[in-house]
Structure formats: structure tokens, C-alpha cells
Coordinates of C-alpha atoms in Angstrom, one line a residue:
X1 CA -34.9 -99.7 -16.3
X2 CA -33.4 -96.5 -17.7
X3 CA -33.0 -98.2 -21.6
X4 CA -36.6 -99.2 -20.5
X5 CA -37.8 -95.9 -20.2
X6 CA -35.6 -94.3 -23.4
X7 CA -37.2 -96.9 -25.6
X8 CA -40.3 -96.2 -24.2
X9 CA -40.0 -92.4 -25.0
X10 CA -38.4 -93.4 -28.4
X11 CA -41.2 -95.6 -29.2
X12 CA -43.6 -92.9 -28.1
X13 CA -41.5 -90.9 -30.2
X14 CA -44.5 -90.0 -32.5
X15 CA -46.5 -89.0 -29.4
X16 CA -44.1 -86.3 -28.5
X17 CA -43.4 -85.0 -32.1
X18 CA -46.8 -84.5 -32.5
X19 CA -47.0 -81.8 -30.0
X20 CA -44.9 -78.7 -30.0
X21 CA -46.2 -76.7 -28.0
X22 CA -45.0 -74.2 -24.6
X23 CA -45.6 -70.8 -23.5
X24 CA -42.1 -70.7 -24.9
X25 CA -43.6 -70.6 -28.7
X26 CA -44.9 -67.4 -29.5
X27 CA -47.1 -67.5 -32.5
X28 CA -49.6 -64.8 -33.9
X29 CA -53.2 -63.5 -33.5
X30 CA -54.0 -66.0 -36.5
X31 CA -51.8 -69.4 -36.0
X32 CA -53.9 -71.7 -38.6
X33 CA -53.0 -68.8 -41.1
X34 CA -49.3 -70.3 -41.5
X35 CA -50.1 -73.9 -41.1
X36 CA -49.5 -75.9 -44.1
X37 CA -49.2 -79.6 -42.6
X38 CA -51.4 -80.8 -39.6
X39 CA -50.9 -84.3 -38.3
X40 CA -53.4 -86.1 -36.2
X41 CA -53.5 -89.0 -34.1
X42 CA -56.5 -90.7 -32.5
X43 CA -56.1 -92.3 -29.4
X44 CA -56.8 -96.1 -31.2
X45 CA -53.5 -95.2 -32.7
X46 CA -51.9 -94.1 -29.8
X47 CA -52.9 -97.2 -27.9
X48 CA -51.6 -99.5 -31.0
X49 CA -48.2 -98.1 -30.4
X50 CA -48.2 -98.8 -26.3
X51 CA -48.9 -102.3 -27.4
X52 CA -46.0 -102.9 -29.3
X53 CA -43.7 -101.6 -26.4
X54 CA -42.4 -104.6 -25.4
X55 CA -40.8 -105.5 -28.0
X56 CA -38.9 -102.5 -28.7
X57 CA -38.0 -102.6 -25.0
X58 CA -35.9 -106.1 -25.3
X59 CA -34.7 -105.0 -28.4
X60 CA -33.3 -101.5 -26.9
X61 CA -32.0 -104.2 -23.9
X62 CA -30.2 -106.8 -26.1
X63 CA -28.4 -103.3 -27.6
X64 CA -27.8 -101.4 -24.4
X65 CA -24.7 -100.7 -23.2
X66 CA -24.8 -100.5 -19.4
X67 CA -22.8 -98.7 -17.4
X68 CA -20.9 -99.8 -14.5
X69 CA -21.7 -98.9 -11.0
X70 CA -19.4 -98.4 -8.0
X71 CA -19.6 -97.3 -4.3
X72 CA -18.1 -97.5 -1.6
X73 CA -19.0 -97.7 2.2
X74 CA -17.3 -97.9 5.6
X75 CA -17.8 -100.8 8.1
X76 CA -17.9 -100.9 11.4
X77 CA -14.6 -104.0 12.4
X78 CA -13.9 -103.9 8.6
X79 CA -12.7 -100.6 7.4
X80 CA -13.9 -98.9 3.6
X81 CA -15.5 -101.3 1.7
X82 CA -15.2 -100.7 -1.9
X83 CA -17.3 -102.6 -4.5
X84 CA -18.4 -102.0 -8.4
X85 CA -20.9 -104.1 -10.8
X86 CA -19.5 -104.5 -13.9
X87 CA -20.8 -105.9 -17.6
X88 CA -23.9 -105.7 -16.7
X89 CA -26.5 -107.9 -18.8
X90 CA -29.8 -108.3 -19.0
X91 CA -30.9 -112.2 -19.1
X92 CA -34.6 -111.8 -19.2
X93 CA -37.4 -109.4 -19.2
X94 CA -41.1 -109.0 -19.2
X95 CA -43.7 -106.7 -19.2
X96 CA -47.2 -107.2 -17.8
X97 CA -49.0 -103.6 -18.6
X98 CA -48.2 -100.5 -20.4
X99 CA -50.6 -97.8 -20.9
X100 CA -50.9 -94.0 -22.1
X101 CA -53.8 -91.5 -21.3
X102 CA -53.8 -88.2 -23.3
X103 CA -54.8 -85.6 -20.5
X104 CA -56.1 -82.7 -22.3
X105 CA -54.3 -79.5 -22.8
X106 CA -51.7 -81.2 -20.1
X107 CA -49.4 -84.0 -21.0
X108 CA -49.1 -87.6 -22.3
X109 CA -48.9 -89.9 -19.5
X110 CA -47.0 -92.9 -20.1
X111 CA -47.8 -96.0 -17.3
X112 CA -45.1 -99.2 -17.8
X113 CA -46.3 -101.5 -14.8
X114 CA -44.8 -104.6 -13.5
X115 CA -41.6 -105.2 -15.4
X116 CA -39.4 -108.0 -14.3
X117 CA -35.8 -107.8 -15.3
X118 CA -32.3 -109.9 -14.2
X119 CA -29.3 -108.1 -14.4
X120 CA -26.4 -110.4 -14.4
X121 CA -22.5 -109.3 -14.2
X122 CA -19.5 -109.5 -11.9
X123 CA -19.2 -108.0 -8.5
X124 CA -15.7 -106.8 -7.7
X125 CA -15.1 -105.7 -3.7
X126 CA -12.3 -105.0 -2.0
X127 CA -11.5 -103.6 2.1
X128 CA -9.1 -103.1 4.1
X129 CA -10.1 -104.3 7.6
X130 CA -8.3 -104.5 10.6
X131 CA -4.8 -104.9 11.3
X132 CA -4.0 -104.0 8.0
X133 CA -5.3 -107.0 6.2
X134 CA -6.8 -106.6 2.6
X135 CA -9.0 -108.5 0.4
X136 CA -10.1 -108.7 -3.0
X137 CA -13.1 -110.5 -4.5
X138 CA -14.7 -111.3 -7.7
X139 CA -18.1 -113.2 -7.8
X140 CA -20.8 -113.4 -10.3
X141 CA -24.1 -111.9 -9.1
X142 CA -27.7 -111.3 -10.5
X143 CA -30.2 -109.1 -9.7
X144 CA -34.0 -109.8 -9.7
X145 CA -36.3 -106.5 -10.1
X146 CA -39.5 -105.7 -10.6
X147 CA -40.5 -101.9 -11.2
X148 CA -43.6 -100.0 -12.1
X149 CA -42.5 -96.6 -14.1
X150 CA -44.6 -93.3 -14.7
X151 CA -43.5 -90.6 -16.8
X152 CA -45.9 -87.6 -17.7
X153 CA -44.1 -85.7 -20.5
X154 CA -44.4 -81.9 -20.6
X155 CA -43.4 -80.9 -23.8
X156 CA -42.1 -77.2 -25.0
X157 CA -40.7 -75.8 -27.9
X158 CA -37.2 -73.9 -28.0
X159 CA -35.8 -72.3 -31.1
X160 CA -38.6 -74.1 -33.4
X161 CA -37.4 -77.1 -32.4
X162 CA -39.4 -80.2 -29.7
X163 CA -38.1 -80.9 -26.3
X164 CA -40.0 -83.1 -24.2
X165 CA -40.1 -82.6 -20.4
X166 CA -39.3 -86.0 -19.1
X167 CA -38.4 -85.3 -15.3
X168 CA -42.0 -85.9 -14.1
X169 CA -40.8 -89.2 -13.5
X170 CA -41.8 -92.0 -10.7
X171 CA -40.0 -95.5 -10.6
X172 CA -41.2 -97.5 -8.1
X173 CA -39.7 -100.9 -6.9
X174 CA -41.6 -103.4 -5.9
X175 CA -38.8 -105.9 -5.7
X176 CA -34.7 -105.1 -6.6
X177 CA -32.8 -108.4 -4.7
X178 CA -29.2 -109.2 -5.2
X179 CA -28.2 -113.2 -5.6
X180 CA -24.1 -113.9 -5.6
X181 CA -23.0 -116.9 -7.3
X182 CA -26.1 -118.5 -7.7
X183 CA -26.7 -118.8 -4.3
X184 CA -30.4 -117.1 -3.6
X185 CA -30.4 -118.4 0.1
X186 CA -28.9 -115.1 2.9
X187 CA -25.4 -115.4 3.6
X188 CA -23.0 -112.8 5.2
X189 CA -21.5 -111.4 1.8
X190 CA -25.5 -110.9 0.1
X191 CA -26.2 -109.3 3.9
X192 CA -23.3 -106.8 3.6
X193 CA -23.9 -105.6 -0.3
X194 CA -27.5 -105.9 -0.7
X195 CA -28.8 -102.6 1.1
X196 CA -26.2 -100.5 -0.1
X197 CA -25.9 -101.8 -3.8
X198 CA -29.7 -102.1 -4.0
X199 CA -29.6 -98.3 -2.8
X200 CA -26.7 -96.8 -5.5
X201 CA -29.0 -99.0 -8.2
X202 CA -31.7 -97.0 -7.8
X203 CA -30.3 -93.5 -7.3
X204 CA -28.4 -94.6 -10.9
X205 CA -31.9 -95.9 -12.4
X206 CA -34.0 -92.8 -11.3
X207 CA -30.9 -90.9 -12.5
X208 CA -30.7 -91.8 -15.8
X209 CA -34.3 -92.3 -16.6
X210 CA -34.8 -88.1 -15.7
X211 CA -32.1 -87.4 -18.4
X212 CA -34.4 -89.4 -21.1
X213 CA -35.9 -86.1 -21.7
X214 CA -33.5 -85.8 -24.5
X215 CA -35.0 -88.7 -26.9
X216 CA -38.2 -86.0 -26.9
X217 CA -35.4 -84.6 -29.0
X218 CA -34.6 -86.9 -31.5
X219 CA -35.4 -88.5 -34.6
X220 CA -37.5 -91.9 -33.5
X221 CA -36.8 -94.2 -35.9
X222 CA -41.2 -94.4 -36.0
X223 CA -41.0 -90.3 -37.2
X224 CA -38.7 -91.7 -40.5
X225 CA -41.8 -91.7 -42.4
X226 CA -44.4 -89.4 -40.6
X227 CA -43.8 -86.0 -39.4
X228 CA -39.2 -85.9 -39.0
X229 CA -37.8 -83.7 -41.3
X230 CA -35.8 -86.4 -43.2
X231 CA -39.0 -88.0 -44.8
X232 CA -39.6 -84.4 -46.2
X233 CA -36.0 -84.1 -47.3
X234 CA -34.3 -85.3 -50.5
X235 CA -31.3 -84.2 -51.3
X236 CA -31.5 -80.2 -51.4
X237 CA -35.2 -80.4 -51.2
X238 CA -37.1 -79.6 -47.9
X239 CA -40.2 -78.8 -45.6
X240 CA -39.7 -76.7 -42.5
X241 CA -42.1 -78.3 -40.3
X242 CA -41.4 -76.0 -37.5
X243 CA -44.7 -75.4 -35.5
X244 CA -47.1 -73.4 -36.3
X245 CA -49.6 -72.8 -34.0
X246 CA -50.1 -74.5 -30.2
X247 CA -51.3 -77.7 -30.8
X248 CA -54.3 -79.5 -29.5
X249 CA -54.2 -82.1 -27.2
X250 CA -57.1 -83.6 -26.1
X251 CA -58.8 -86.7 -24.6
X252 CA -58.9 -88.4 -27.6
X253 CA -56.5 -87.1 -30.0
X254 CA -52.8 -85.5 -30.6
X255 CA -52.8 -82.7 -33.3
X256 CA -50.1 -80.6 -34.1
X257 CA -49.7 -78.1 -37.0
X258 CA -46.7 -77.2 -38.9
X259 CA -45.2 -74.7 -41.5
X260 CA -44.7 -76.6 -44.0
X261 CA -42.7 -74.2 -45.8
X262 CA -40.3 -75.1 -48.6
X263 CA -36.4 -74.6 -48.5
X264 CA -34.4 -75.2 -51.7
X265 CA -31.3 -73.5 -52.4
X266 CA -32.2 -69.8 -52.7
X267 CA -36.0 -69.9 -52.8
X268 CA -37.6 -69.2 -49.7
X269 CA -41.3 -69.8 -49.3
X270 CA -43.7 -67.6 -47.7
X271 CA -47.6 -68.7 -46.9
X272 CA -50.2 -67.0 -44.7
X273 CA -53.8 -67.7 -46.3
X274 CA -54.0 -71.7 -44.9
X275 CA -58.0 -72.4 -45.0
X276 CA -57.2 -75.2 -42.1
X277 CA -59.4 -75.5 -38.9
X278 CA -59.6 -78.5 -36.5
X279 CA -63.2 -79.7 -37.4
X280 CA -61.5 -80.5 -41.1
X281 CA -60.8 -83.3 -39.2
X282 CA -62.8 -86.1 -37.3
X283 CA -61.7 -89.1 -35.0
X284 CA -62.9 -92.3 -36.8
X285 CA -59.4 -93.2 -38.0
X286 CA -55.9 -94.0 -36.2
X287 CA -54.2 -91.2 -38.5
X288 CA -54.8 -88.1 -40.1
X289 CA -52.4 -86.5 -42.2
X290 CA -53.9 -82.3 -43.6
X291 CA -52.0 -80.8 -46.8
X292 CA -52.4 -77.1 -48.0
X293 CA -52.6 -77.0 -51.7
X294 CA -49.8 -74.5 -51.1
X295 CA -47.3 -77.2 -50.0
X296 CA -47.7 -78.9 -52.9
X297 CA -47.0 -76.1 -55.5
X298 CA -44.3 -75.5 -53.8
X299 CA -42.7 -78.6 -53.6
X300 CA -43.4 -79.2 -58.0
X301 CA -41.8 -75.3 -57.7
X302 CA -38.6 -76.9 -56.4
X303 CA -38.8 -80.1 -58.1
X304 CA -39.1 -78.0 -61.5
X305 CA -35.7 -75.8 -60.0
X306 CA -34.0 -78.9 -59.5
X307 CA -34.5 -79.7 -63.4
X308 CA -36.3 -83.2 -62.1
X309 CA -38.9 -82.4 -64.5
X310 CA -36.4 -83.6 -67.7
X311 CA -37.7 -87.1 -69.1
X312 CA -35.5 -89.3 -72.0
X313 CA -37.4 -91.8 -74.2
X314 CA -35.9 -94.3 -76.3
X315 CA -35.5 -97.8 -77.8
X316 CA -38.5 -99.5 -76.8
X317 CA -40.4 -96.8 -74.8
X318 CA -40.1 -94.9 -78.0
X319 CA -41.6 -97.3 -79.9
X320 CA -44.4 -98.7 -77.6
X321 CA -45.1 -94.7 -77.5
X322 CA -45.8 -94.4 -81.3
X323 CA -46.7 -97.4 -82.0
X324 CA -49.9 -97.3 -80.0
X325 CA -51.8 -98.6 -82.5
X326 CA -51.1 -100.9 -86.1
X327 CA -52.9 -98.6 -88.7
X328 CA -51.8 -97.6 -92.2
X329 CA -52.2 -93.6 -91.3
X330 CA -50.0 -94.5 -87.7
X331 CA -46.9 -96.0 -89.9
X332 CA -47.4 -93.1 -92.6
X333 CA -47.2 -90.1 -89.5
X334 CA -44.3 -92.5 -87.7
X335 CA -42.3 -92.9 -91.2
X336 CA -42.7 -89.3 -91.8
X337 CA -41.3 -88.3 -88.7
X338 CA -38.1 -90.4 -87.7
X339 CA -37.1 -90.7 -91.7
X340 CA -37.0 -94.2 -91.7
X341 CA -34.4 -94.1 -88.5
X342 CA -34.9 -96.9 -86.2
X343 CA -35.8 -96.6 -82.7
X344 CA -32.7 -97.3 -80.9
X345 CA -31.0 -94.6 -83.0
X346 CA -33.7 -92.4 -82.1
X347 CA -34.2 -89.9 -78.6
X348 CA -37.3 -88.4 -77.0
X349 CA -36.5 -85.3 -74.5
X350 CA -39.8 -84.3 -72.3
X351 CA -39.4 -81.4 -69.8
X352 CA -41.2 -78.6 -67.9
X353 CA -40.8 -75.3 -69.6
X354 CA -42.5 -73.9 -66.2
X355 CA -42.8 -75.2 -62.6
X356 CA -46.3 -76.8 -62.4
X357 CA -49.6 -75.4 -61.3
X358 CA -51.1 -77.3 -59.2
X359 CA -55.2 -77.0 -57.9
X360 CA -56.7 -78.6 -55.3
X361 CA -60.4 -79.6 -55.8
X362 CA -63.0 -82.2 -54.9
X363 CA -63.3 -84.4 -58.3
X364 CA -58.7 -84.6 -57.7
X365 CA -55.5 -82.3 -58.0
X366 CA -55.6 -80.7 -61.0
X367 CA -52.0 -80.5 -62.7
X368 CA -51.2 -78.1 -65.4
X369 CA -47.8 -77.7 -67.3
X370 CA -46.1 -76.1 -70.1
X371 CA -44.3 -79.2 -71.5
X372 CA -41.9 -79.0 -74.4
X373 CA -41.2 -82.4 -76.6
X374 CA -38.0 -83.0 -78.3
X375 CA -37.2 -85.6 -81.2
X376 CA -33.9 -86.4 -82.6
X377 CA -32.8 -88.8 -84.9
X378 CA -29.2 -90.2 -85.4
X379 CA -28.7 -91.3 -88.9
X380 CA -25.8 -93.4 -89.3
X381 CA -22.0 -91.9 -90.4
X382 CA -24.7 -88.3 -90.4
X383 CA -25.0 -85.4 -88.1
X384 CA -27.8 -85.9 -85.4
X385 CA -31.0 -84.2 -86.5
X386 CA -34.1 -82.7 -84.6
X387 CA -37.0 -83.9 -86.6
X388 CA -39.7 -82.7 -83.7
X389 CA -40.2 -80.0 -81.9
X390 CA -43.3 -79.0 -80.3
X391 CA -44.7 -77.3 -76.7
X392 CA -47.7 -77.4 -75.4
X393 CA -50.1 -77.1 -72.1
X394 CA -51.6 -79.7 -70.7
X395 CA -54.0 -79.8 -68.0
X396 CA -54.6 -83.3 -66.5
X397 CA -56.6 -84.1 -63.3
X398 CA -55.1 -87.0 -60.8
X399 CA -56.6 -89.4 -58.1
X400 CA -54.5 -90.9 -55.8
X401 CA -54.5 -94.1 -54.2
X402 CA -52.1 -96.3 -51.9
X403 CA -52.6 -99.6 -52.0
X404 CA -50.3 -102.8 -51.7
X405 CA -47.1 -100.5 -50.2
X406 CA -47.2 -98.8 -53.6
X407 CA -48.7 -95.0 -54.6
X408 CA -51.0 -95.4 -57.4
X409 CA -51.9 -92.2 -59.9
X410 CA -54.8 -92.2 -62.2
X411 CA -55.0 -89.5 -64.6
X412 CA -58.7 -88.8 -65.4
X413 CA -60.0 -86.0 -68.2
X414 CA -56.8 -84.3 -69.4
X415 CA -56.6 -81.3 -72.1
X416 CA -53.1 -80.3 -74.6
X417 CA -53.1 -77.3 -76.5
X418 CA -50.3 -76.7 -78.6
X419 CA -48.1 -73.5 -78.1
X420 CA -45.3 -74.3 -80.5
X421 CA -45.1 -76.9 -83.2
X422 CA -42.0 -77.6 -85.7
X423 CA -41.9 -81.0 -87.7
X424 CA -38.9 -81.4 -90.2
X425 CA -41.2 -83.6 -92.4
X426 CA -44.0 -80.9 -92.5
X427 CA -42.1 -77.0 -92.3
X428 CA -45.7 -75.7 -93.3
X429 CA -47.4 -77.3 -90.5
X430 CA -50.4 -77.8 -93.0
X431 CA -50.6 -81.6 -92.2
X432 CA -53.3 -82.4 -89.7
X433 CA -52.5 -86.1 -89.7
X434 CA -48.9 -85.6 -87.7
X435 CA -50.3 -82.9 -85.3
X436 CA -54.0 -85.4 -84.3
X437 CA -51.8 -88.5 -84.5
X438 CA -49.3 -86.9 -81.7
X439 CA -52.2 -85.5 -79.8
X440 CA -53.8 -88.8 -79.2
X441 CA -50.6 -90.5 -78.5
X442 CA -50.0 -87.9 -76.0
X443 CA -53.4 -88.2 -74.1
X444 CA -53.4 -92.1 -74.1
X445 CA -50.1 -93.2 -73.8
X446 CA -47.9 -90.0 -73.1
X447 CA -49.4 -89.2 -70.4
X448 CA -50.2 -92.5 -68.7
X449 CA -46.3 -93.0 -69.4
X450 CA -44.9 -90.2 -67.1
X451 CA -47.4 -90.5 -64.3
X452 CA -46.5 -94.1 -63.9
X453 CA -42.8 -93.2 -63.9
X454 CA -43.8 -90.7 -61.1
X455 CA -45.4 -93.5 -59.3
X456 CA -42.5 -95.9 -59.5
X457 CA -40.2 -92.2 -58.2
X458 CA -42.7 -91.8 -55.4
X459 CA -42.7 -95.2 -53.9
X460 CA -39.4 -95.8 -53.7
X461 CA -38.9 -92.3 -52.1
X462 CA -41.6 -92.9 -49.7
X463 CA -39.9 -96.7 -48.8
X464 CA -36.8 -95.5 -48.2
X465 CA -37.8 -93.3 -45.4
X466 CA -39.6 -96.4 -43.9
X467 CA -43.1 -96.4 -44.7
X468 CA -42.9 -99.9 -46.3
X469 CA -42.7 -101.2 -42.6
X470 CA -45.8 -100.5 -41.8
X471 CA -49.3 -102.1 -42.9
X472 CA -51.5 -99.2 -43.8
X473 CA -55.5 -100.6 -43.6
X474 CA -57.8 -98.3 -45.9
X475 CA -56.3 -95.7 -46.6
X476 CA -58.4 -93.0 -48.2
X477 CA -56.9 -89.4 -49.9
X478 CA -59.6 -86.9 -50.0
X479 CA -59.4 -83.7 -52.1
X480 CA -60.9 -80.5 -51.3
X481 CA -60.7 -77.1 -52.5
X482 CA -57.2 -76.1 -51.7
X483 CA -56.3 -78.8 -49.4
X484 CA -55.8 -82.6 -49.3
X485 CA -56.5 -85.3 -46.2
X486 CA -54.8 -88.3 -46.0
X487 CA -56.7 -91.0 -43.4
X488 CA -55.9 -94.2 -42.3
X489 CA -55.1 -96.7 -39.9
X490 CA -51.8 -98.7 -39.3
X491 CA -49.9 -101.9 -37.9
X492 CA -46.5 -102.7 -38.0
X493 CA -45.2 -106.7 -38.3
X494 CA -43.2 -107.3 -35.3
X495 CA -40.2 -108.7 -37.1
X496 CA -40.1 -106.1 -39.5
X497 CA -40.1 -103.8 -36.5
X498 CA -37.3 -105.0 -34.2
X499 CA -34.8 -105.8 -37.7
X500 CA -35.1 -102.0 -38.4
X501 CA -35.0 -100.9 -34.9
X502 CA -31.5 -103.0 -34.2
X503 CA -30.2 -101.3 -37.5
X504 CA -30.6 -98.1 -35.7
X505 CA -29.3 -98.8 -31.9

């Protein structure tokens, strides 16, 4: 049962994540002040995951490598009896009942009751009795169980970091019988082993299950895409998620609170005005996922260091670009500035002059850039030629959605103003046409262009940490002023499940 109870804690993995708290964390007079992410999960979705258990349990045994077991014992007539169990299998398991009750400001307690599992291996004694005679044996044995664990995990925080208190810990047996080569009926040999093996088996299984207080301490594979540092990693960009504040636990929800602070390189964040407070949130949904406005400026502050705000255009995204619309005045402004140049021998350059501002409020997230736009042309057998130059600000307000595994963006009422503006085909910049024709490309199909290319960035980012395993049921993303909720509720396909849990074993 020890690989029972590890998978267990693994599975529960996002139970004990949640919660980083111990007298051993010291935080200030204002906690919530420094918390940038808060994660919240309802008890619905805590009892989701304690019904899957039993399938991550016979996936963690098919994977388990168990250890042998030996002993030895003396005998009264026949001398030291030496014995050891060796590759050990398991043939079959089941699982009546699991439960977990969230006892507030105490500990999770985790209930697995009436498992049934067969060991089956080899059974290798030896003695040497009496007038010095000696024996050796090998039979085949298998071993019929049936155990009820508890485990109530205390969790405490050291160095910023979650360990979870697992030796509060009861296995009790309600059946652990040895069978030898098939033969389930009492004979001497099952007489002499039974007691003693059945004994060492359980001092091992208690054992072993008491040092699962390590998997409080790592990465689940459920915490890829929710709170583990590797879904807010990518490449030299990351969130400390460190803990903020003592969490909440309570009868009906987990809620822990996090930093959020972003590490790139040489920039160091530093945030202490959060506006977060528990009744933000409410209990009507499995998840809840809290966002400072501040977390997100700093993360399009590091993305904007990491020159990932540099966009090329060309061939037929150029020309689907400016040729928006078939009018005589579009092919007169699109003539004057590539020169008669084709597409393909023609390059767009978009990029961030300055690291997004980013706003927070009810009607979205408001988004506001310095942009700069680059045009070159490549006549051929001449020297390449910038025929467009221009910068400009543009404010732009976004909904979000997620909806069939993908992140959906909708720009709503946007706003350019031009800063800089250089056009080869009109030096004076006297020529309205050029400068209204590039504004409304900009708004209707410039825009929409980058946002969905930020989409297509997203999701794949967000599905390679996982998240495409799971089915996420109405998912709502509410803006406030200066902070953003994320709600929803979740399942997970069973085969999807186990392949990316046996990946990871």
C-alpha cells in the first residue's frame, strides 16, 4: 500500500500545493498587501479529484518498483530461518471508498477504505537445522490484503518552499494472508512464514507510507498547469509564487495566496498595494483562480525585455493586410507605397517601442503600446529600401474567453495616434489618403492580426504545460478594477489521465 498512498498524496497533489502555510512562515502585519495570485478550490472540486483516485492508484501500481523484503528468525528444532520476497507484483487491485474532509484551519484528511490487493513474487528461505543439515527453497507465493488507510496532512512551509506533514498516518489491516504455490489450504511451510512475514510486511508498509511526506514536495503532474512554477515558467521568464500570506483553509474551500512576483534576468519585481480580500471570491464554482493587474504588467514588462514583442509580415499576410478591401483609392495608397514591388519581395517589421501598459477594468484589460511599423521593399538586382516608417500609440481594450481548449481574444473599441510618420512616396506627409488608409487597416485588420497570433502563442503555451487534459465546463474571466478572476469547473477523461500519468512514473 505504500505506492497506494504516494499516488494518493500525488494525486492530491493540488490539495497540498494549495496550502502553504506553518508557524514556520513569518509574513507581515498586512499579508494580502504582497499577494498577487490567489488560488481557490471548492470542496466539489476537491471531491472530483478523490474520485479519480483509483485510477491513478493502478497506474502508480503497474509502474512501481517494489522493493524486496527479507528477515530472518530463529526456530525452536530448526535453527535461523532466513527468508526474503522478492519481484514483487501486484496482480489485482480495487478500491471500494476514498474520501477527503477539509477540517478548518487543521489539515486535509485523506480516508482510502477497503483496498484489496495481491502481491505475487518468489519466496526464497533457507535454515540450518539440526545436525548441521541445510536447506534452500524457492516457491512462488501471493499475498491477499485488504487495508483501510488514513492520512491527515499537516502542511508547513520552509524556506518559501511546501512540505507536507504526512506521518499522521494509520494503516489498518483487515486481512494481509500468505498463499505458497497456489495452495490456499494451511500447511506446515504457510504455518511457519505467515506470522512473521505478515509481520515484517507491515512494519515495511507503515514504513514507507510515513516517508510519503515528501511527494507534499514535489511537482504533481495535476500542478503542471495550475499553481507549480513550471506552468509560470518559459524559458527565462518566471513567477515566484512563494506564499504570501497564511492561507485559508476551511470547511468548504482551500485558498492559498502567492507573490506572484516576476523574475527575468536582472529585473526584480517588487509589489505591496494588492487590493485582494477573501470575499473577492465566492464558492459556487470547483476553481477559482485571482490575478493582480500588477502580475500582468509585469509579465508584458518581461515579455517586451525579452524582444517577444518583434512581429514580421510578408508574402501573403502582407497582402491580405493591405488589401483589405478592392477600391480604386486602396490600389492607388498600396501602389504608392511598395513602388510597384510585389509582396513576396516585400517585409513588414511590428514591434514594441515600450513594454506595454496594461489596466484592469470592468468593461476588459485595457492594452496600451507604443508600436513602431517598418516597410521595406527589395527591388530586384537594387539595394533594399524602407518605403514606411511610422510609430504610433494605440490603446485597445480585450475580452477574454476559453472555449473548446483554445484562448480566445476579442479586441473591442481601440484608438492609434500617430507619433512618427515617414512615407518615401509622400516626404511632405501632406497626403491624407496614405495616413487614413493605414489607420483603418491598422484598426480592422492590424490589429485583429496580432491578437490572434497572440491567441495561437497562448494556447500552445498553456497546452504544453497540460491544461489540454482537462475539460474545463464554463469558464468565465471577470475583470475588475485592477484585478482579474478566472472561475470554472473541471473533469479530466480517464484515458487522457493515466497516458500522461505513465509518461511521468
Amino acid at each position: 500500500m505504500l505506492w497506494a498512498g504516494r499516488m494518493r498524496l500525488d494525486t492530491f497533489g493540488i490539495l497540498l500545493m494549495l496550502v502553504h502555510a506553518s508557524a514556520a512562515c513569518e509574513f507581515g502585519p498586512f499579508p494580502y498587501s504582497v499577494t498577487g495570485i490567489v488560488c481557490r478550490m471548492t470542496k466539489p472540486g476537491a471531491l472530483l479529484l478523490n474520485q479519480e483516485t483509483a485510477q491513478v492508484i493502478q497506474a502508480a501500481f503497474r509502474n512501481a518498483k517494489f522493493p524486496n523484503i527479507t528477515g530472518e528468525r530463529s526456530m525452536r528444532l530448526l535453527g535461523k530461518v532466513a527468508y526474503g520476497l522478492t519481484n514483487i507484483q501486484v496482480n489485482d487491485l480495487s478500491i471500494e471508498q476514498s474520501e477527503v474532509e477539509l477540517k478548518e484551519n487543521d489539515a486535509i484528511h485523506i480516508a482510502i477504505k477497503n483496498v484489496t490487493a495481491f502481491f505475487k513474487g518468489t519466496l526464497t528461505y533457507g535454515y540450518a537445522g539440526a545436525w548441521f543439515l541445510q536447506l534452500f527453497h524457492s516457491v512462488d507465493f501471493e499475498i491477499e490484503s485488504s487495508i483501510d488507510l488514513q492520512i491527515n496532512v499537516k502542511l508547513m512551509c520552509q524556506k518559501d518552499q511546501v512540505a507536507a506533514d504526512a506521518s499522521d498516518c494509520y494503516l489498518t489491516f483487515h486481512k494481509l494472508t500468505l498463499h505458497l504455490q497456489g495452495d490456499k489450504e494451511p500447511g506446515w511451510l504457510k504455518q511457519l512464514f505467515t506470522d512473521f512475514i505478515s509481520f515484517t510486511l507491515k512494519l515495511v508498509l507503515k514504513s514507507e507510507v510515513r516517508s510519503a511526506t515528501a511527494c507534499g514536495q514535489r511537482k504533481g503532474w495535476f500542478l503542471c498547469f495550475l499553481l507549480a512554477a513550471n506552468f509560470l515558467e518559459d524559458e527565462g521568464i518566471r513567477v515566484d509564487i512563494s506564499p504570501a500570506s497564511i492561507p485559508l483553509i476551511k470547511a468548504n474551500y482551500l485558498e492559498s495566496h502567492h507573490k506572484g512576483l516576476v523574475r527575468y534576468k536582472n529585473y526584480s519585481d517588487v509589489f505591496s498595494d494588492s487590493v485582494f480580500s477573501p470575499s473577492l471570491l465566492t464558492e459556487s464554482r470547483m476553481l477559482y483562480f485571482w490575478l493582480s493587474e500588477h502580475v500582468l504588467n509585469s509579465l508584458a514588462s518581461a515579455t517586451f525585455f525579452d524582444k517577444r514583442l518583434v512581429l514580421t509580415i510578408k508574402g501573403e499576410k502582407l497582402q491580405a493586410l493591405f488589401e483589405m478591401e478592392d477600391t480604386e483609392a486602396q490600389r492607388k495608397v498600396v501602389q504608392m507605397i511598395f513602388q510597384g514591388t510585389s509582396y513576396n519581395d516585400s517585409v513588414a517589421k511590428v514591434w514594441s517601442l515600450a513594454h506595454p501598459q496594461i489596466s484592469v477594468q470592468p468593461k476588459g484589460t485595457v492594452v496600451k503600446s507604443l508600436v513602431a511599423v517598418e516597410i521595406s521593399i527589395f527591388p530586384l538586382g537594387e539595394e533594399p529600401l524602407m518605403v514606411l516608417y511610422m510609430e504610433k500609440e494605440i490603446t485597445v481594450t480585450i475580452q477574454a474567453d476559453y472555449a473548446e481548449k483554445k484562448l480566445v481574444l476579442h479586441p473591442l473599441d481601440s484608438r492609434i495616434e500617430f507619433k512618427v510618420f515617414k512615407c518615401a512616396a509622400d516626404p511632405s506627409g501632406n497626403d491624407p489618403s496614405v495616413r487614413n488608409f493605414l489607420q483603418t487597416m491598422i484598426s480592422v485588420v492590424g490589429i485583429p492580426e496580432v491578437i490572434s497570433r497572440i491567441e495561437s502563442a497562448l494556447t500552445s503555451l498553456m497546452n504544453s504545460k497540460g491544461l489540454h487534459l482537462f475539460e474545463i465546463r464554463n469558464p468565465e474571466i471577470i475583470t475588475r478594477k485592477g484585478y482579474v478572476i478566472v472561475q470554472l469547473d473541471f473533469s479530466f477523461p480517464n484515458h487522457l489521465l493515466l497516458d500522461f500519468l505513465e509518461k511521468r512514473l
